[in-house]
XYZ file of C-alpha atoms in Angstrom:
376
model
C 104.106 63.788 72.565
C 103.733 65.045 75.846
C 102.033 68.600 76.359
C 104.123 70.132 78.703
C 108.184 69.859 79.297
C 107.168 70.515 83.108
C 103.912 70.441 85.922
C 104.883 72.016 88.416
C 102.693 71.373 91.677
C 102.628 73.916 93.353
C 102.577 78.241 92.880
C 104.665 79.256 95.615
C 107.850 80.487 95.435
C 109.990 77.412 94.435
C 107.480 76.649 91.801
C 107.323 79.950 90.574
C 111.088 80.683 90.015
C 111.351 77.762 88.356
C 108.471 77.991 86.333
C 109.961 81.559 84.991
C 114.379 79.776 84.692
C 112.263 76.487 82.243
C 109.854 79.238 80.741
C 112.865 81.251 79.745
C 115.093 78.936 78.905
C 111.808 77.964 76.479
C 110.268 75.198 77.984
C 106.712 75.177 78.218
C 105.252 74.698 81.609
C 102.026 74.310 83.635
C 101.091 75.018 87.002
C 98.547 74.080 89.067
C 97.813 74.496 92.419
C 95.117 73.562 95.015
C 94.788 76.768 96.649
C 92.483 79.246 94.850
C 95.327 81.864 94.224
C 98.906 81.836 92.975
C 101.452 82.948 95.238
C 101.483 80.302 97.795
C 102.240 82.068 101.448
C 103.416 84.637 99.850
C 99.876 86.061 98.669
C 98.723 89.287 99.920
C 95.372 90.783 100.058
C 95.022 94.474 99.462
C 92.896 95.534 102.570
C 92.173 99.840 102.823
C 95.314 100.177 100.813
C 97.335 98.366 102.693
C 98.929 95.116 101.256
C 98.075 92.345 103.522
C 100.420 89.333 103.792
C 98.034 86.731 103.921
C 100.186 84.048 105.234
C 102.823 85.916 108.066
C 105.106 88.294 107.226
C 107.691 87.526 104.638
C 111.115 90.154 104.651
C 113.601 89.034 101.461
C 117.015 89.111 102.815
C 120.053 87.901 101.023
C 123.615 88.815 100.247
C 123.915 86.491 97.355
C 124.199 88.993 94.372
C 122.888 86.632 91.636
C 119.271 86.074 93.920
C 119.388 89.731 94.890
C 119.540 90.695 91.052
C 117.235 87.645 89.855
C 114.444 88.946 91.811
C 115.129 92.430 91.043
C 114.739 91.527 87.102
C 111.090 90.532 88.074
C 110.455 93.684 90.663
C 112.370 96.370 92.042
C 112.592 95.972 95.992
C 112.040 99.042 97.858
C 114.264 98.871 101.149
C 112.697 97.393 104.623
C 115.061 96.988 107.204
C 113.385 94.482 109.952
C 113.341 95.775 113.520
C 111.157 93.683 115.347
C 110.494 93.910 119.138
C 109.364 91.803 122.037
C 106.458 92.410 124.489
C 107.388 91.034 127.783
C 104.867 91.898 131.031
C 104.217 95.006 129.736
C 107.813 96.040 128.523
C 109.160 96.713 125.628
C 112.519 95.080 124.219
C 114.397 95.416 121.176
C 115.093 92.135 118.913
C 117.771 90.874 117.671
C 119.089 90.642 121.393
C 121.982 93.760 121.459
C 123.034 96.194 123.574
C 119.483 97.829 122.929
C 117.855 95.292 124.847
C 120.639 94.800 127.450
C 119.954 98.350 128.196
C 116.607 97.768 128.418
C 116.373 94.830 130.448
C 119.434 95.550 132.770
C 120.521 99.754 132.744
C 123.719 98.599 131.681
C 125.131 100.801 129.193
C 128.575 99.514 127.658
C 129.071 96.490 125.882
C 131.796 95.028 128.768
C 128.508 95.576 131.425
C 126.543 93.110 129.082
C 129.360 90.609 128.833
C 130.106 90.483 132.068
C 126.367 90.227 132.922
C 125.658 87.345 130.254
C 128.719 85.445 131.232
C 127.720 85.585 134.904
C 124.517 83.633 134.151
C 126.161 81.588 131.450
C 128.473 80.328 134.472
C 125.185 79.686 136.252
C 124.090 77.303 133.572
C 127.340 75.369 132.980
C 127.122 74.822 137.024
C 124.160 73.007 136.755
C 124.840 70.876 133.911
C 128.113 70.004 135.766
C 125.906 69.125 139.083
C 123.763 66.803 136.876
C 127.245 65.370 135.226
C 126.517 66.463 131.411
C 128.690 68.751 129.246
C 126.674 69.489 126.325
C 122.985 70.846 126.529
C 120.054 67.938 126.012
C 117.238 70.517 125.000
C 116.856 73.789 124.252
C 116.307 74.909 127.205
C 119.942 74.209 128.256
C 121.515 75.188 125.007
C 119.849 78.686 125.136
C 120.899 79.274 129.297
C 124.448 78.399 127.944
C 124.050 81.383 125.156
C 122.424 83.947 126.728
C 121.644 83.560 130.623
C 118.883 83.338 132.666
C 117.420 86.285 131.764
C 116.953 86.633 128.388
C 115.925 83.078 128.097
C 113.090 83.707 130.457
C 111.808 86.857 129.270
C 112.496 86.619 125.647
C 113.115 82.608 124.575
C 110.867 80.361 127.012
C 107.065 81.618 126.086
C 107.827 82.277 122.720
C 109.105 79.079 121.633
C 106.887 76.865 123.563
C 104.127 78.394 122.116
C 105.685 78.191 118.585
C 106.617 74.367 119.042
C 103.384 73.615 121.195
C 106.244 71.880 123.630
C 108.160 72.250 126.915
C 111.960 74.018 125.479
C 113.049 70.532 127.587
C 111.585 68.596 125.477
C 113.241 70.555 122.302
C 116.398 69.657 120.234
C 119.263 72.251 121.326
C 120.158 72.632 117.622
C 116.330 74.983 116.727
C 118.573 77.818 118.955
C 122.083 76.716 118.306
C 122.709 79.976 116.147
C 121.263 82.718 118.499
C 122.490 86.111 117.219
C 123.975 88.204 120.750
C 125.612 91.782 119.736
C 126.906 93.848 121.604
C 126.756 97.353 119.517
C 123.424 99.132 118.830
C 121.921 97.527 116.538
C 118.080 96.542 116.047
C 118.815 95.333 112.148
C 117.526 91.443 112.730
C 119.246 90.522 109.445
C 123.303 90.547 108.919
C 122.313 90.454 104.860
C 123.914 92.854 102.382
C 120.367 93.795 100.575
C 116.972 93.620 102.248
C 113.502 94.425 101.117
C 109.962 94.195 99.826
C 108.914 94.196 96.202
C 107.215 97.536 95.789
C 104.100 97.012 95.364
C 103.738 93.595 97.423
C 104.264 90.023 96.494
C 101.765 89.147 93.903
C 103.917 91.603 91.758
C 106.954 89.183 92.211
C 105.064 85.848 91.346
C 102.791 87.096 89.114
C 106.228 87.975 87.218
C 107.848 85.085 87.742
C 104.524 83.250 86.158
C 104.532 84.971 82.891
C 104.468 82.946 80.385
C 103.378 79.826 82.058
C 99.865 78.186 81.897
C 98.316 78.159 85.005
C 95.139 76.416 86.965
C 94.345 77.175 90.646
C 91.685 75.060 92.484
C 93.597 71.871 91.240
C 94.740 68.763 93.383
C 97.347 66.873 91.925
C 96.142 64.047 93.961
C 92.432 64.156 92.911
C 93.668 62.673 89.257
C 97.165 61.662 89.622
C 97.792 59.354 86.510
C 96.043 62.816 84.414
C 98.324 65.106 86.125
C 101.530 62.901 85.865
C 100.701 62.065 81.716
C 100.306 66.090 80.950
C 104.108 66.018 81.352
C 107.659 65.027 80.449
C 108.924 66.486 83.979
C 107.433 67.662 87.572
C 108.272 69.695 89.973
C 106.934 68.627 93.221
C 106.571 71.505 95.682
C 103.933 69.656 98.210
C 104.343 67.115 101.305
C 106.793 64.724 100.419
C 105.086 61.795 102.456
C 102.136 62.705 100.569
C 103.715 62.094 97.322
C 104.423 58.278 98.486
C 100.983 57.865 99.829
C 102.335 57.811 103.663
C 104.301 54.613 103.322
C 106.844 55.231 106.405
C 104.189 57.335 107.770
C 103.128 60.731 108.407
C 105.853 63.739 109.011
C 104.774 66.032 111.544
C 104.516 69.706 110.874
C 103.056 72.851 112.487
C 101.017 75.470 111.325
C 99.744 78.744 111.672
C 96.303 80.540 112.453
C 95.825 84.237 111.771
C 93.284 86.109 112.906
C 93.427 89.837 110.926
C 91.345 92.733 111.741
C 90.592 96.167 110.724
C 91.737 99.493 113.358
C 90.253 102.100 113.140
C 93.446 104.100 113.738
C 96.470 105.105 111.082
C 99.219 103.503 113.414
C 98.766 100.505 116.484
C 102.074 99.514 117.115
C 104.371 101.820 115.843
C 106.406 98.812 113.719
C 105.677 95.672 111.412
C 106.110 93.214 114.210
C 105.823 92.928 117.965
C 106.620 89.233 119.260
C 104.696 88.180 122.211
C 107.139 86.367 124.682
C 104.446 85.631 127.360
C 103.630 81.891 127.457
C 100.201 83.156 128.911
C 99.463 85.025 125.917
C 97.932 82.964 123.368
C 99.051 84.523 120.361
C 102.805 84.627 119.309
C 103.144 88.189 117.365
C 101.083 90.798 115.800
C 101.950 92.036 112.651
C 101.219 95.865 111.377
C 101.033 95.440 107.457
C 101.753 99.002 106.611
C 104.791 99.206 108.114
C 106.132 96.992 105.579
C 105.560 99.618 102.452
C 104.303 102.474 104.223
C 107.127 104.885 106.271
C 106.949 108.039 107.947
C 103.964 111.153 106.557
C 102.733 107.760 104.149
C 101.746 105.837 107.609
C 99.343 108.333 108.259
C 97.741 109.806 105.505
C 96.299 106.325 105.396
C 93.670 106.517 108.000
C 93.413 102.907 108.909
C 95.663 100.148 109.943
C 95.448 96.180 109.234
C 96.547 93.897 111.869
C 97.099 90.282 112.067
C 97.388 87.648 115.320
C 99.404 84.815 114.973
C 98.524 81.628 116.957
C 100.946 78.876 116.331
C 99.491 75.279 116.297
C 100.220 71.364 115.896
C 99.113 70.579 112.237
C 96.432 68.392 111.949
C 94.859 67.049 108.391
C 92.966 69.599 106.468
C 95.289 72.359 107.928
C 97.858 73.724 105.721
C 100.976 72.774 106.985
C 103.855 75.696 107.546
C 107.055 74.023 109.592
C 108.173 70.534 109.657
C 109.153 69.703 113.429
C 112.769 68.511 112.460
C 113.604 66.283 115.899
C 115.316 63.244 115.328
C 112.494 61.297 114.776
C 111.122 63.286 111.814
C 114.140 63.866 110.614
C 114.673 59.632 110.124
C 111.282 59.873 108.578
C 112.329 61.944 106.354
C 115.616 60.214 105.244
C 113.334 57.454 103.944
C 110.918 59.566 102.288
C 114.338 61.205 100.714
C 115.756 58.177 99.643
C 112.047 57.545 97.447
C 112.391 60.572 96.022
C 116.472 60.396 95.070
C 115.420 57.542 93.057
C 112.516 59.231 91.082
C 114.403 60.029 87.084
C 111.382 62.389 86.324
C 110.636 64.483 89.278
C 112.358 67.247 91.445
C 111.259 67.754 94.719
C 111.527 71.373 96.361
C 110.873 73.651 98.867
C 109.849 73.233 102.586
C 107.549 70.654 102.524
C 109.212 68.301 99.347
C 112.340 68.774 101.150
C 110.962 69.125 104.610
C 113.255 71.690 105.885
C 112.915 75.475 106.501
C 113.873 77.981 104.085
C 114.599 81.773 103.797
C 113.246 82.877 100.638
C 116.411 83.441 99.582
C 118.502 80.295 99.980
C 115.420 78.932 98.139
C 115.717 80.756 95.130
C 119.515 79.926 95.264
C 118.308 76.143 95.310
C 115.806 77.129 92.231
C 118.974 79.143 90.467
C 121.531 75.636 90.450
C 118.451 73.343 88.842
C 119.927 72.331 85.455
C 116.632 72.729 83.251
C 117.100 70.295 80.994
């Protein structure tokens, strides 16, 4: 007899939630992980009492009551409503794009102004696809004109996402923007979700919950001692690189990561929010993030006398990295289906999360993944 009912690679947050749905539905479980902490990208560091998210900035959002109430069983979620804002040339715009940053960018100051403003430029961009004899944008670059105009695009789209993709936005799938939120009330909320928040406390409180109960080694590669790991079990639950898993055979997926580079102020507030994105191509990094703004409001932000910040620089992956996005083009995306097809077949393993299912996920609509896994 087998050890374990489940190993489950991987301590992030698909491996965790299901680690606590098979641990109480009594299943016993073990999981092991290569990183030297639980938690996955979700780990924070507590830095001058200030909880550091070690791997970006991570805002649950979700208006799916059964994941809103899930989580809540582990933590309670203090409320965090995320109002990011762009840097621009030394300007200042509010994000998600609304009549906030119309006003900002333009003076105008009702919502017909904006329309009339966006739609002017929109007709500028269907022009030029006519003039070149297409009707639906090739890249990103035309889908996001066709949105939003001229403007925006250049100020607020362009330098961000090339330095996000590492690639020209003409040389990017129209799909990555296809979904562009435009309002036009005042509105700086960046989610439409019901219930937003962070677990009080930070993340380690939410995974080290969902891990109760589970046995648990960090510093462990499955693929160091594969035939050990894949004996200790009747089940797994693969949370890593999918084209790892099958040793490469199609090839490598490409995926890009992220480098932070986190510093102590000397100050009790830098920026005045969590996160400032940095839409300048010629800056290097893409956002700073202000930790304390995530837990910390109001008389709290500065009766702490010190501030942690964090740079991100966004980067092709290369091996050794830890990978963060997979670059879903068509290419990849093929790749993938192959990969997919290896691991539809496998009786004895479930694959999940980002990198088993190579696709981006919201916390959220992960856990809702983890939630309709039949634990057998």
């Amino acid at each position: 007899m087998k050890k374990y009912d489940y190993l489950i690679v991987g301590s992030g947050l698909f491996g965790s939630a299901f680690a606590r749905r098979a641990t109480d539905a009594g299943r016993r479980c073990l999981v092991i992980d290569k990183r030297p902490h639980t938690g996955g990208n979700l780990r924070c560091e507590s830095i001058e009492g200030i909880n550091v998210h070690c791997y970006g900035p991570h805002i649950f959002h979700t208006s799916d009551r059964e994941v809103w109430d899930f989580v809540n069983s582990i933590v309670p979620f203090r409320s965090f409503i995320n109002a990011p804002v762009a840097f621009y040339k030394g300007r200042l715009y509010n994000l998600p794009f609304n009549m906030n940053t119309f006003t900002q960018m333009w003076g105008v100051i009702t919502p017909d102004q904006a329309r009339a403003r966006i739609e002017e430029q929109r007709a500028e961009a269907v022009a030029a696809m006519q003039a070149e004899g297409v009707s639906e944008p090739r890249n990103l670059e035309e889908q996001a004109l066709l949105l939003v105009g001229r403007d925006v695009y250049q100020k607020l789209i362009k330098g961000y996402t090339e330095k996000q993709w590492g690639r020209p936005c003409t040389e990017l799938p129209p799909f990555i923007i296809r979904r562009l939120p435009v309002r036009f009330v005042f509105d700086n909320n960046y989610f439409n979700d019901i219930w937003q928040g962070i677990p009080e406390g930070g993340y380690n409180r939410l995974t080290d919950g969902l891990l109760k109960g589970s046995d648990i080694l960090t510093g462990v590669d499955f693929f160091d001692d594969r035939q050990k790991w894949e004996a200790i079990a009747d089940r797994i639950v693969f949370t890593g690189k999918i084209d790892e898993y099958f040793g490469y055979r199609f090839g490598p997926l490409q995926y890009r990561t992220v480098r932070f580079e986190t510093e102590v102020l000397d100050t009790p507030n830098h920026q005045g929010v969590a996160i400032v994105n940095y839409t300048e191509r010629e800056v290097p990094f893409t956002r700073i993030i202000e930790h304390k703004h995530f837990e910390m409001s109001h008389q709290d932000v500065h009766a702490c006398p010190k501030t942690v910040i964090t740079k991100e620089f966004s980067t092709e992956w290369k091996d050794g990295m830890e990978p963060f996005y997979p670059v879903n083009d068509e290419k990849n995306n093929a790749l993938y289906g192959q990969y997919k097809a290896l691991a539809d077949a496998q009786e004895k393993v479930i694959f999940g999360g980002r990198l088993a299912e190579y696709r981006y996920y919201d916390m959220a609509p992960l856990l809702r993944r983890v939630l309709d896994i039949p634990i057998d």
